[in-house]
Short mmCIF file of C-alpha atoms and ligand atoms in Angstrom, two decimals:
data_model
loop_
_atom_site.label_atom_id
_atom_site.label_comp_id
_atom_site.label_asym_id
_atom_site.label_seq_id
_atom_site.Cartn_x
_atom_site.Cartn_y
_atom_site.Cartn_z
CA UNK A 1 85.43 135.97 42.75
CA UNK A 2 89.04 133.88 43.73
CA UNK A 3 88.27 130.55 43.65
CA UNK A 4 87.89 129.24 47.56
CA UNK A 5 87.70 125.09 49.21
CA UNK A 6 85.49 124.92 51.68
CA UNK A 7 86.38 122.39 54.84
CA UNK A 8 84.06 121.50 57.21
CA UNK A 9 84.94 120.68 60.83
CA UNK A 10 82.06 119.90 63.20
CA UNK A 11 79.59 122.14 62.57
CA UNK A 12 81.84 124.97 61.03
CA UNK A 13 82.52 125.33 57.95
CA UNK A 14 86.08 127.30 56.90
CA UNK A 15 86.97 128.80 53.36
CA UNK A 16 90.40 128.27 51.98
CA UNK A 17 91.90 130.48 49.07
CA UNK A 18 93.17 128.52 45.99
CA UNK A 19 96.24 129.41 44.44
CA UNK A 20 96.03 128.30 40.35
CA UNK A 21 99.61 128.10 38.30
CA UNK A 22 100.31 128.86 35.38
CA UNK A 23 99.31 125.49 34.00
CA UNK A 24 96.12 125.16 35.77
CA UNK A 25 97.84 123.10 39.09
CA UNK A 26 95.93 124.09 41.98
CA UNK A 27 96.66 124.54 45.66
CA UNK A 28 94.76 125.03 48.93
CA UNK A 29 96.20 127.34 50.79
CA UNK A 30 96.15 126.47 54.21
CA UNK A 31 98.58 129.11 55.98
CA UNK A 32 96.20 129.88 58.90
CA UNK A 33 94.48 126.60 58.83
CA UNK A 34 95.87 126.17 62.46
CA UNK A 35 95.18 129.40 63.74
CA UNK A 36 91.74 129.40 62.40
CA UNK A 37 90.65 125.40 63.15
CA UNK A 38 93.20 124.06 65.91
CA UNK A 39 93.84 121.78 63.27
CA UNK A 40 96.87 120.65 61.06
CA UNK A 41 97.24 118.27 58.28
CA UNK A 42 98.92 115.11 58.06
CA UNK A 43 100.35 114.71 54.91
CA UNK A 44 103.80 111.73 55.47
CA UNK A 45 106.84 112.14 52.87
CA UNK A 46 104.88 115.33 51.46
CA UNK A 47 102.98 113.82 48.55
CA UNK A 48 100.34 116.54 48.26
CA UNK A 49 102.18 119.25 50.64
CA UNK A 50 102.98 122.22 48.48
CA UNK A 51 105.97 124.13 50.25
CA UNK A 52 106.35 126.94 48.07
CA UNK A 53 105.39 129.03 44.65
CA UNK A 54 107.89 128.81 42.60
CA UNK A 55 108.71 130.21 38.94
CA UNK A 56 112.03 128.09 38.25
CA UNK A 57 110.41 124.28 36.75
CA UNK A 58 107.19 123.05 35.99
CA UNK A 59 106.71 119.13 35.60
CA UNK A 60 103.59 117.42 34.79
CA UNK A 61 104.34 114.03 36.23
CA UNK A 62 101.49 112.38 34.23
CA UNK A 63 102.23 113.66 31.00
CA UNK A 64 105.90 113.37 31.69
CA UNK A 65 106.55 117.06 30.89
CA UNK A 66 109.68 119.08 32.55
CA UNK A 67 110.66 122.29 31.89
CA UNK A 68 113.00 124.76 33.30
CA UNK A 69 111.64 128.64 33.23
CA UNK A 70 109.00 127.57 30.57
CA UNK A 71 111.63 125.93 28.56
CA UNK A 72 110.54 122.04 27.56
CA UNK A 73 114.30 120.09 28.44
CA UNK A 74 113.68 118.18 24.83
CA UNK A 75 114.91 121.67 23.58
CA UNK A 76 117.52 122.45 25.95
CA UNK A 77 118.97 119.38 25.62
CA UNK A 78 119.63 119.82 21.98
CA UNK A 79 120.18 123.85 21.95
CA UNK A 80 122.02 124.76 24.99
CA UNK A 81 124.98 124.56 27.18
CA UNK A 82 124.80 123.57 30.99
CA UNK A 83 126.13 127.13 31.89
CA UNK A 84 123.59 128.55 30.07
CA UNK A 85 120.89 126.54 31.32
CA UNK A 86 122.56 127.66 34.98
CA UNK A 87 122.09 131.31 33.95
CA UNK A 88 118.40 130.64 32.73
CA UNK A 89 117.95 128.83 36.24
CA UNK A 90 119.27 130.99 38.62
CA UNK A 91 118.57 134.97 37.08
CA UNK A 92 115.15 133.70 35.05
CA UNK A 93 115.81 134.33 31.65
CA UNK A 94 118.20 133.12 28.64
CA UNK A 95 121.61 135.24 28.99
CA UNK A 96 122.18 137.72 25.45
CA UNK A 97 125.48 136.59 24.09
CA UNK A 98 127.36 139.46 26.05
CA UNK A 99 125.64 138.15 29.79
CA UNK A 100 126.91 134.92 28.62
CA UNK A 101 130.15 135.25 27.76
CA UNK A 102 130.56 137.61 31.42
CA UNK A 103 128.66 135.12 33.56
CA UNK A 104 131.19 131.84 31.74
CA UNK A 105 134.13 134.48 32.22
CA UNK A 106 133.00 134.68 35.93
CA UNK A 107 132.92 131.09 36.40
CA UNK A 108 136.05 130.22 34.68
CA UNK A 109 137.97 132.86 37.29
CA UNK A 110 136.90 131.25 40.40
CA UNK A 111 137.53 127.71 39.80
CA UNK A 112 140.98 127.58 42.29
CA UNK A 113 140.24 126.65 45.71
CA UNK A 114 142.13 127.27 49.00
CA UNK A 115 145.83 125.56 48.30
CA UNK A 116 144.41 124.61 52.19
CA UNK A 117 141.87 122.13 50.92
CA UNK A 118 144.76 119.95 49.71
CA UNK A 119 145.24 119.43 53.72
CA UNK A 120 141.35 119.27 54.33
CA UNK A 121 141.20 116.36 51.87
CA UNK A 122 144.16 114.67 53.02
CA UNK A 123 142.81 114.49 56.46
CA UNK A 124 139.95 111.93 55.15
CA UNK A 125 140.10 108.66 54.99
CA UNK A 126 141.08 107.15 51.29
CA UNK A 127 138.11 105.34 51.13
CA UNK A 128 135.50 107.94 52.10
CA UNK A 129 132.32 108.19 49.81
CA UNK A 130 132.66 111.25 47.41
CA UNK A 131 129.69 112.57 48.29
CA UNK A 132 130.43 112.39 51.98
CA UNK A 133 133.41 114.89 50.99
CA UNK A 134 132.05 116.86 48.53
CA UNK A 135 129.69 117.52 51.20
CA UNK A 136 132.05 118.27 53.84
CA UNK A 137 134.17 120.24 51.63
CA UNK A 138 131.58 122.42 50.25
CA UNK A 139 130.37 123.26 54.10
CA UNK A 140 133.70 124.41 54.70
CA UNK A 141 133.63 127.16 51.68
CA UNK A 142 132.06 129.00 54.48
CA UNK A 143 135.40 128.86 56.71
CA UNK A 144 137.38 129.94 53.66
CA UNK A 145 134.74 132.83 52.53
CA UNK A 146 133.67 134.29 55.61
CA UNK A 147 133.48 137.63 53.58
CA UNK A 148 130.34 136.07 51.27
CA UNK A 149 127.88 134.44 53.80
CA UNK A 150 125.22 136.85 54.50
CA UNK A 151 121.73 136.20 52.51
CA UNK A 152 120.74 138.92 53.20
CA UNK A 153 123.60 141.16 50.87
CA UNK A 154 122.93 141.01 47.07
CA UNK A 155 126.32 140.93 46.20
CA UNK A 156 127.66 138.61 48.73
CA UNK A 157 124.97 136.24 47.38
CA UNK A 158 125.83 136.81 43.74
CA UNK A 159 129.89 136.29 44.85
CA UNK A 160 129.00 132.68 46.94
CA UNK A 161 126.90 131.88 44.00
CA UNK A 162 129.41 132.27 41.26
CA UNK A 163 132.19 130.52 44.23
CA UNK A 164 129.74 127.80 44.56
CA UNK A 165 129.13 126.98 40.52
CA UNK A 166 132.89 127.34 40.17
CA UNK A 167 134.42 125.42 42.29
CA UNK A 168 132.46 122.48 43.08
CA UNK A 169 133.86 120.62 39.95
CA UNK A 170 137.22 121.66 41.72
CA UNK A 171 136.37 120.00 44.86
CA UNK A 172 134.27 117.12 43.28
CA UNK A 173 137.48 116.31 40.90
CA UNK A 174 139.54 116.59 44.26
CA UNK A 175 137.51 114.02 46.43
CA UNK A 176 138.23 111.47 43.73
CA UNK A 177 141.62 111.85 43.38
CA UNK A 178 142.28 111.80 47.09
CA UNK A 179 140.58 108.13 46.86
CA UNK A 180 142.63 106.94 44.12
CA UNK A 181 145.72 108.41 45.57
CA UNK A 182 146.52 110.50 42.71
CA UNK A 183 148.08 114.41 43.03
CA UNK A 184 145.58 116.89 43.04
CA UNK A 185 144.98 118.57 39.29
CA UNK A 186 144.65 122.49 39.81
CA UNK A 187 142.09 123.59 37.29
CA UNK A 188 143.04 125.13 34.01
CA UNK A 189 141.15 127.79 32.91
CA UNK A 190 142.02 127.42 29.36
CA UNK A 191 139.14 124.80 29.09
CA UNK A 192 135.57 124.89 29.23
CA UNK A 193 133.61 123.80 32.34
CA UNK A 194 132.90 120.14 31.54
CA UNK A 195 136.11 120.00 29.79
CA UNK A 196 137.88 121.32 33.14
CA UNK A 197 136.22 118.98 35.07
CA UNK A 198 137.36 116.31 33.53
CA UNK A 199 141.13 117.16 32.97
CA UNK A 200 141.00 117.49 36.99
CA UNK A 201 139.28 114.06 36.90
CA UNK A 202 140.74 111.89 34.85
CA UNK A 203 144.45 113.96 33.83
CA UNK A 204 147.61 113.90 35.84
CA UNK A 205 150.77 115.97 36.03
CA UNK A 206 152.45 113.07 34.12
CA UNK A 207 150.92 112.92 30.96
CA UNK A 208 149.25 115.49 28.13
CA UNK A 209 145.15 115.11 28.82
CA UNK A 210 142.88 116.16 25.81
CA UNK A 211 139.35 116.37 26.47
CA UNK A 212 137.64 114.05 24.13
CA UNK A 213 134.94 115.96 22.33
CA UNK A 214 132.12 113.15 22.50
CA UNK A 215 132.70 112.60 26.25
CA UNK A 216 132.57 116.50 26.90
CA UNK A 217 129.52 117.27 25.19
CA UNK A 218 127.56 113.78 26.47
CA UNK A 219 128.69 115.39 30.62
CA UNK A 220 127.38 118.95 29.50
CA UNK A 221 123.86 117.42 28.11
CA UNK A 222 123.72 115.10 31.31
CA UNK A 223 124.31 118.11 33.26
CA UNK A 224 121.55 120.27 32.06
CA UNK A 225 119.07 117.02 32.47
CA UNK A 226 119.78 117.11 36.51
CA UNK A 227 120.03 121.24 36.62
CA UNK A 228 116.74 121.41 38.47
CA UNK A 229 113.48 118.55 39.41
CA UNK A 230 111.62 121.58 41.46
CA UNK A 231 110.47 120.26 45.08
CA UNK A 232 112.49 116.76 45.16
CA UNK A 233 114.12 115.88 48.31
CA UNK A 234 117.53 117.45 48.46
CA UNK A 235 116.03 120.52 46.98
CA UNK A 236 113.37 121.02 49.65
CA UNK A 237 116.67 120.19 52.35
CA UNK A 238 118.32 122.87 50.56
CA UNK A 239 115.14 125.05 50.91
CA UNK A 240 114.26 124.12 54.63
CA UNK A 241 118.34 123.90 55.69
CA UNK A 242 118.36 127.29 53.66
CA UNK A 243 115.32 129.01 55.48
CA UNK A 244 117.36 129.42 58.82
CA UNK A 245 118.40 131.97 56.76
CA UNK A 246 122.10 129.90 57.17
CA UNK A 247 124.90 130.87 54.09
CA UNK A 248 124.23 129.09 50.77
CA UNK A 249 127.28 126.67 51.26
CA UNK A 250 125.66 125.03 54.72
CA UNK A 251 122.55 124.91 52.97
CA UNK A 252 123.55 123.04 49.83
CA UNK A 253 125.81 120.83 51.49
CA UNK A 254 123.19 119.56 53.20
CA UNK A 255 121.47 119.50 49.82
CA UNK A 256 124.45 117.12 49.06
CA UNK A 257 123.77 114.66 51.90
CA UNK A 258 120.08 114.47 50.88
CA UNK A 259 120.92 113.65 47.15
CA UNK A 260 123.64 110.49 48.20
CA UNK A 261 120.76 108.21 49.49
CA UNK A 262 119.95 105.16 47.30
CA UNK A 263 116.49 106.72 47.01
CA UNK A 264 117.02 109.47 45.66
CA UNK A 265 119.85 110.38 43.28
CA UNK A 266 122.13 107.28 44.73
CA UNK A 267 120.11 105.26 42.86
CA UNK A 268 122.35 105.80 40.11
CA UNK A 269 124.97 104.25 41.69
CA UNK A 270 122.79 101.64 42.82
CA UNK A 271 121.73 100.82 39.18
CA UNK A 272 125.28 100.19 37.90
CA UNK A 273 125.78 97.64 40.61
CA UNK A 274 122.63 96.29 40.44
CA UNK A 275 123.64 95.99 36.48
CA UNK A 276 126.96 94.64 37.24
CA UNK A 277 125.68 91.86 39.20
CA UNK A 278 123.12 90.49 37.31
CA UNK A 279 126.08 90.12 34.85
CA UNK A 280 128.61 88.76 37.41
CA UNK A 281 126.08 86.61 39.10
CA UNK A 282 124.38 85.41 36.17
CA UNK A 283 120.88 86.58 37.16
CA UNK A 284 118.89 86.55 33.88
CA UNK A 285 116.47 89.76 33.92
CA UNK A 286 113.58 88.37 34.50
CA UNK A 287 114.81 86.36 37.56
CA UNK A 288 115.70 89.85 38.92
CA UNK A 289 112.77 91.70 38.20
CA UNK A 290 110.78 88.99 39.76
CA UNK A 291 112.86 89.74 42.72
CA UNK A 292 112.49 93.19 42.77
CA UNK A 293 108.79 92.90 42.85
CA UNK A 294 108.91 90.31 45.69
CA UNK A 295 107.91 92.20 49.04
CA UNK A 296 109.99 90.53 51.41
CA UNK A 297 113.15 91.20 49.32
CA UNK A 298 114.88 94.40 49.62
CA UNK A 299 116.12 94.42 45.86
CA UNK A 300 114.19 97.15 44.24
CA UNK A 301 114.46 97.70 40.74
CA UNK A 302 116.80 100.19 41.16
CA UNK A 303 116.16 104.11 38.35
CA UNK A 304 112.74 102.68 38.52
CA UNK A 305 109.44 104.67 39.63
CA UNK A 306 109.92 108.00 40.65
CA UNK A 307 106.99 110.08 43.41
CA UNK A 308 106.14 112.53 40.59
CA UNK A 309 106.49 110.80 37.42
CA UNK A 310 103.50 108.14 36.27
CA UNK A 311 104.51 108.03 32.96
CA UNK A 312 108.04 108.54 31.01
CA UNK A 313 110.66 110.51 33.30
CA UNK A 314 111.28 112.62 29.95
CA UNK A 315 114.90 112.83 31.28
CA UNK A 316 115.14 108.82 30.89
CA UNK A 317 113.94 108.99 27.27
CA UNK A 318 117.01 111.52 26.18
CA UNK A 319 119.57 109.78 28.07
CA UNK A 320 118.66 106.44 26.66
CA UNK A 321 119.24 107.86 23.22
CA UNK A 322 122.19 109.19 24.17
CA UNK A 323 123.64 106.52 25.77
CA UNK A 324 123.54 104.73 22.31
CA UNK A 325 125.30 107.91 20.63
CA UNK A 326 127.81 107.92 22.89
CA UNK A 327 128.87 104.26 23.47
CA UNK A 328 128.68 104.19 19.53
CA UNK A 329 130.30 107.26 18.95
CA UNK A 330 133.03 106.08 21.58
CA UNK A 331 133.23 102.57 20.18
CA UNK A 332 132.28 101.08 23.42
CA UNK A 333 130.35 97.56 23.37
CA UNK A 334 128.83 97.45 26.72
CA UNK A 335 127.14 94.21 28.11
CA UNK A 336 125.89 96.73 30.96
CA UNK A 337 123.91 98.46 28.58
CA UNK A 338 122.25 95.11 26.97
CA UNK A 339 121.04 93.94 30.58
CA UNK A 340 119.63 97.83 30.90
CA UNK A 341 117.31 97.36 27.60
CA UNK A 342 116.24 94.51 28.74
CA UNK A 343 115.10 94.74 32.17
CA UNK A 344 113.32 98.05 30.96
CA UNK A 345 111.61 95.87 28.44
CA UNK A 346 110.36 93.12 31.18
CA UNK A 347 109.41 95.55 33.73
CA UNK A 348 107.60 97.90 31.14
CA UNK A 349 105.67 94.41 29.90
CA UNK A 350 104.95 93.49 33.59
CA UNK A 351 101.57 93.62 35.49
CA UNK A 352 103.29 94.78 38.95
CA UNK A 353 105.29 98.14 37.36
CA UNK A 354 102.33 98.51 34.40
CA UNK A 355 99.69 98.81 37.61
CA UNK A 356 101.91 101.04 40.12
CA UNK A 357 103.07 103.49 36.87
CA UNK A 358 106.62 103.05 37.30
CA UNK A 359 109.10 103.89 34.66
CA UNK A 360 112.80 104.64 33.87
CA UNK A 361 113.84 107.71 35.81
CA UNK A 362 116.62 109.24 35.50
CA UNK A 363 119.26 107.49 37.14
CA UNK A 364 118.52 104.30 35.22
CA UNK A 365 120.84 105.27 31.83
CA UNK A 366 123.15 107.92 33.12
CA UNK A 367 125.53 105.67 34.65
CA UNK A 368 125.71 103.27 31.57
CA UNK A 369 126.98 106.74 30.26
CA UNK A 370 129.46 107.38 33.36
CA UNK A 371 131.07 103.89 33.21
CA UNK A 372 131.64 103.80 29.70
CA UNK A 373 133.82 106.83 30.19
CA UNK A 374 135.40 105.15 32.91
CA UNK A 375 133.70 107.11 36.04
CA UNK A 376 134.24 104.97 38.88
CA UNK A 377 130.44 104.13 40.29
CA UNK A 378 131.14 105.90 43.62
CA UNK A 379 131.53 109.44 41.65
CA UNK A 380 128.14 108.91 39.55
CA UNK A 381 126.27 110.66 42.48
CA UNK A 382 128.81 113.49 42.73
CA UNK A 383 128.34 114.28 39.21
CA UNK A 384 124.45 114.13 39.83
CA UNK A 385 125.40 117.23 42.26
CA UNK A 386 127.61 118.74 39.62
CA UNK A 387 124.45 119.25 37.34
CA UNK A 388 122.11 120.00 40.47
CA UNK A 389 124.31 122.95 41.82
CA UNK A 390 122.33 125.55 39.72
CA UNK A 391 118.80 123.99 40.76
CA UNK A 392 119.58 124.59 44.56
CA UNK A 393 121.40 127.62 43.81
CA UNK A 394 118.22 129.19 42.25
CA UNK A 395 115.93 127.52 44.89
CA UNK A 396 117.54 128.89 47.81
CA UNK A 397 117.86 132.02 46.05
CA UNK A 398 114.17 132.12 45.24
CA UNK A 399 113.61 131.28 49.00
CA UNK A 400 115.15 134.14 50.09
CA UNK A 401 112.92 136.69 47.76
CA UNK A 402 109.81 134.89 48.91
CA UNK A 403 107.78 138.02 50.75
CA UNK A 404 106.16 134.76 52.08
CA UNK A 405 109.30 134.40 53.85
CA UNK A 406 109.03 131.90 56.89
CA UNK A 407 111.62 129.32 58.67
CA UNK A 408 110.48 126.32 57.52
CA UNK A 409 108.97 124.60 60.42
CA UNK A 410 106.39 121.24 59.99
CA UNK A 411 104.42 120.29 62.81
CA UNK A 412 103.08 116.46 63.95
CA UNK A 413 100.98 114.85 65.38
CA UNK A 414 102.00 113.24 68.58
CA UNK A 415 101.13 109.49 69.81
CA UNK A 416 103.61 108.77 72.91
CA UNK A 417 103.09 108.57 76.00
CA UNK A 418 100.72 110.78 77.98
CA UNK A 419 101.29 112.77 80.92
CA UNK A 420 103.92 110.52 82.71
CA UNK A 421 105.66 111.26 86.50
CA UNK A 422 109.30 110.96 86.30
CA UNK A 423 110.47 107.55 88.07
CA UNK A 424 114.00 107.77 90.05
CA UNK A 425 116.37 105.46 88.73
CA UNK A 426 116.40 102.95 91.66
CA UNK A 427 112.71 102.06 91.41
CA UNK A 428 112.58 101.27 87.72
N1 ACO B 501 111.05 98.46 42.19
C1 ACO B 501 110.03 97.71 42.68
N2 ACO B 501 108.90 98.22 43.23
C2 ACO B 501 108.81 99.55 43.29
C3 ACO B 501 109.83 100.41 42.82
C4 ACO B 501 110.97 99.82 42.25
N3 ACO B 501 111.97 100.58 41.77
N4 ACO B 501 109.46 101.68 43.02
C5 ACO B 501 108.27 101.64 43.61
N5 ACO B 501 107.85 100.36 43.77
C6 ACO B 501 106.56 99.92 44.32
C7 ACO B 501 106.52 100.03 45.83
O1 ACO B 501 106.94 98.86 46.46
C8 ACO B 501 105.05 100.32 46.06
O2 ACO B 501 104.34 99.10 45.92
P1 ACO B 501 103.02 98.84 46.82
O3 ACO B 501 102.02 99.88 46.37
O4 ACO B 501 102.62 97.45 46.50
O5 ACO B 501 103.42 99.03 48.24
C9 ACO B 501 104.65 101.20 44.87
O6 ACO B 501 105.56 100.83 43.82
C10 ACO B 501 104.77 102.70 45.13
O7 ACO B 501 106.11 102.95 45.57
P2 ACO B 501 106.46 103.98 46.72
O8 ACO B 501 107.77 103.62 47.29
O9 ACO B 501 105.30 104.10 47.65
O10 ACO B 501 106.55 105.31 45.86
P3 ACO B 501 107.29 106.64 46.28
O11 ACO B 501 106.72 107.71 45.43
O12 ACO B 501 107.21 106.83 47.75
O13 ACO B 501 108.81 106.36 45.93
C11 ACO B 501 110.82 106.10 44.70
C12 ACO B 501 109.44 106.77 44.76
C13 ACO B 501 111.53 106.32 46.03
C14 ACO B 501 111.62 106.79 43.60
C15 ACO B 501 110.65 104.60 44.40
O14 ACO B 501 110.01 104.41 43.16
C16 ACO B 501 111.98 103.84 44.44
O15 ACO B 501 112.42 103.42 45.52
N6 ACO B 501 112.65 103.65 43.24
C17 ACO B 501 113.95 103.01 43.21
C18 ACO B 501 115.03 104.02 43.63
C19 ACO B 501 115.28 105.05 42.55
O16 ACO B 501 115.42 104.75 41.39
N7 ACO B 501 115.35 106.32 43.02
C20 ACO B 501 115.65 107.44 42.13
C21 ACO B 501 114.43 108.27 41.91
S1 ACO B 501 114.78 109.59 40.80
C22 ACO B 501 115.65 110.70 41.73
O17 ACO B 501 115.46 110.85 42.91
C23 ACO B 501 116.69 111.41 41.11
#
């Protein structure tokens, strides 16, 4: 017999299916706790609220495990390309060398954008965030492709999805150079998709830009390390945004908005600043990670402790080491990178991050990376999104083959004021 939690409410007592995964998580199911009890749950920021079943990542945040369709990250960090770790994510399985080269082929094609976003751009101010445009800018794909925004059409999704992969490193590339007042690089196709990106970032129509090797394959592994972190927060905006059953642009660029904030994938701009001033200010580490642990001070220890991971964010562990390769590789000495190792020594040594579990997460090495390549800090989130597009892509994609299919909806529990008479305004 399924496997059933009881729940007892007065003197009832209700059964509740289990749902077991395919590594032995389990779930109460509570769809018609509502209907059936008059109650709901209360469950704040979602810590034990499972939204969906999904077959795209599994993480084990106490054994610090993450893999994408079964496959542990260790391994496609060191055997495979973002794109194909976007293929894997959004159709399910590895591409054979032939779905590969067609899906890559694909990409490469649609990497132009409207010559009208050059206009779009230039209508924002210089010093608007990135992500604040990449956001805007990838909400108004929809105004461009009006012919590729119903969810409901297989191959208007598969068109908006390839759109959306391809020319986000357009737009991303384009936001910065609006803010450094630079022209406006039109992709070339000639390069790869990393390689592309970059040209459009860091060449200009002046000069001859090669794509350096080291830097291009360092982007490409810190792309496939953010291609997907199941249920995090701009992935469940995506999902929720998405559920409206709005097109996948309005639905990821809300996506976008979720990952900027300093909590969430922001934090990686938040570390290189945080890592910049202890060096400016001459903070030693220990001063500041006293200070982060103070309550009353709003200085967190910024890529540290993450709501799923208790133990190493496995992510952490390969960028660290790669961080080393690169800078070495690249012949960069950077003082940034000394302050890193040692505030993740102190804080790993420390009582207050020991007891509460927290760790490097992701965001706490990347940028070392970013900088050292001379990203300015304000794009680090942007290409956070870059390497995310294929996770919300194949979430929102999922969403919409769900046969549990449902707007997403919560509910609360409400403590205002009761039943109160409206007072006119000259009596209050
Ligand atoms: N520095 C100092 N203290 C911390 C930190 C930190 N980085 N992170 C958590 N804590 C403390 C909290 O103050 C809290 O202490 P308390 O129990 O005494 O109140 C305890 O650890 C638990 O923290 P919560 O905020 O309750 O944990 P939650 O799961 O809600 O938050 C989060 C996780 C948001 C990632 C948090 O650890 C944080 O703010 N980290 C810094 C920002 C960051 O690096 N974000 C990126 C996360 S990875 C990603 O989104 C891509």
């Amino acid at each position: 017999m399924a496997e059933t939690a009881k729940l007892t409410l007065g003197d009832k007592t209700y059964e509740l299916p289990i749902h077991v995964g395919t590594e032995n998580e389990r779930s109460i199911d509570i769809t018609n706790l509502r209907a059936e009890t008059g109650y709901i749950t209360h469950d704040p920021g979602y810590g034990n609220t499972g939204s969906c079943l999904s077959a795209i990542t599994f993480i084990d945040g106490e054994k610090g495990i993450l893999r994408y369709r079964g496959i542990p990250i260790e391994e496609l960090a060191e055997k495979s390309t973002f794109l194909e770790v976007a293929y894997l994510l959004i159709v399910g399985n590895l591409p054979k060398a032939g779905e590969l080269s067609t899906f890559t082929e694909s990409i490469r094609r649609h990497t132009m954008i409207h010559e009208d976003f050059k206009a779009f751009f230039g209508a924002l101010p210089k010093d608007a965030h990135p992500m604040a445009s990449c956001s805007a800018a990838v909400g108004a794909l929809s105004t461009f492709y009006p012919d590729s925004l119903d969810p409901r059409d297989q191959r208007q999704v598969e068109i908006s999805i390839h759109r959306t992969l391809a020319k986000f490193p357009t737009l991303a590339a384009y936001a910065y150079k609006h803010s450094i007042g630079q022209p406006f690089m039109y992709p070339k196709n000639s390069l790869d998709y990393v390689g592309n990106f970059l040209y459009m970032m860091f060449g200009n129509p002046c000069e001859e830009y090669e794509v350096d090797p080291v830097i291009e394959k360092a982007i490409d592994l810190l792309l496939i390390l953010h291609a997907d972190h199941e249920q995090n927060c701009s992935t469940s905006s995506v999902r929720l945004v998405g559920s409206s059953k709005v097109n996948i642009f309005g639905a990821i660029s809300a996506g976008i908005n979720a990952l900027w904030g300093p909590l969430h994938g922001g934090a990686n701009q938040q570390v290189i600043e945080m890592l910049a001033a202890i060096r400016d200010e001459g903070v030693t580490g220990r001063e500041f990670v006293e200070r982060a642990k103070t309550r009353n001070d709003t200085s967190r220890l910024m890529g540290f402790g993450h709501r799923v991971y208790k133990n190493f964010d496995p992510r952490a562990k390969i960028i660290k080491k790669a961080c080393f390769d690169v800078l070495d590789k690249l012949g960069v000495h950077s003082k940034m990178l000394e302050i890193a190792v040692e505030l993740e020594e102190i804080a790993l040594k420390d009582d207050y991050f020991v007891e509460r579990k927290l760790y490097p997460n992701v965001d706490f090495y990347s940028g070392v990376i970013y900088n050292a390549i001379g990203t300015p800090s304000n794009m680090f989130t942007a290409l956070f999104a870059l390497g995310r597009m294929p996770g919300w892509i194949a979430q929102w994609s999922e969403l919409h083959r769900d046969t549990e299919f449902k707007i997403g909806r919560p509910r609360q529990t409400y403590i205002g004021e009761p039943l109160t008479a409206y007072t006119p305004i000259a009596e209050r």
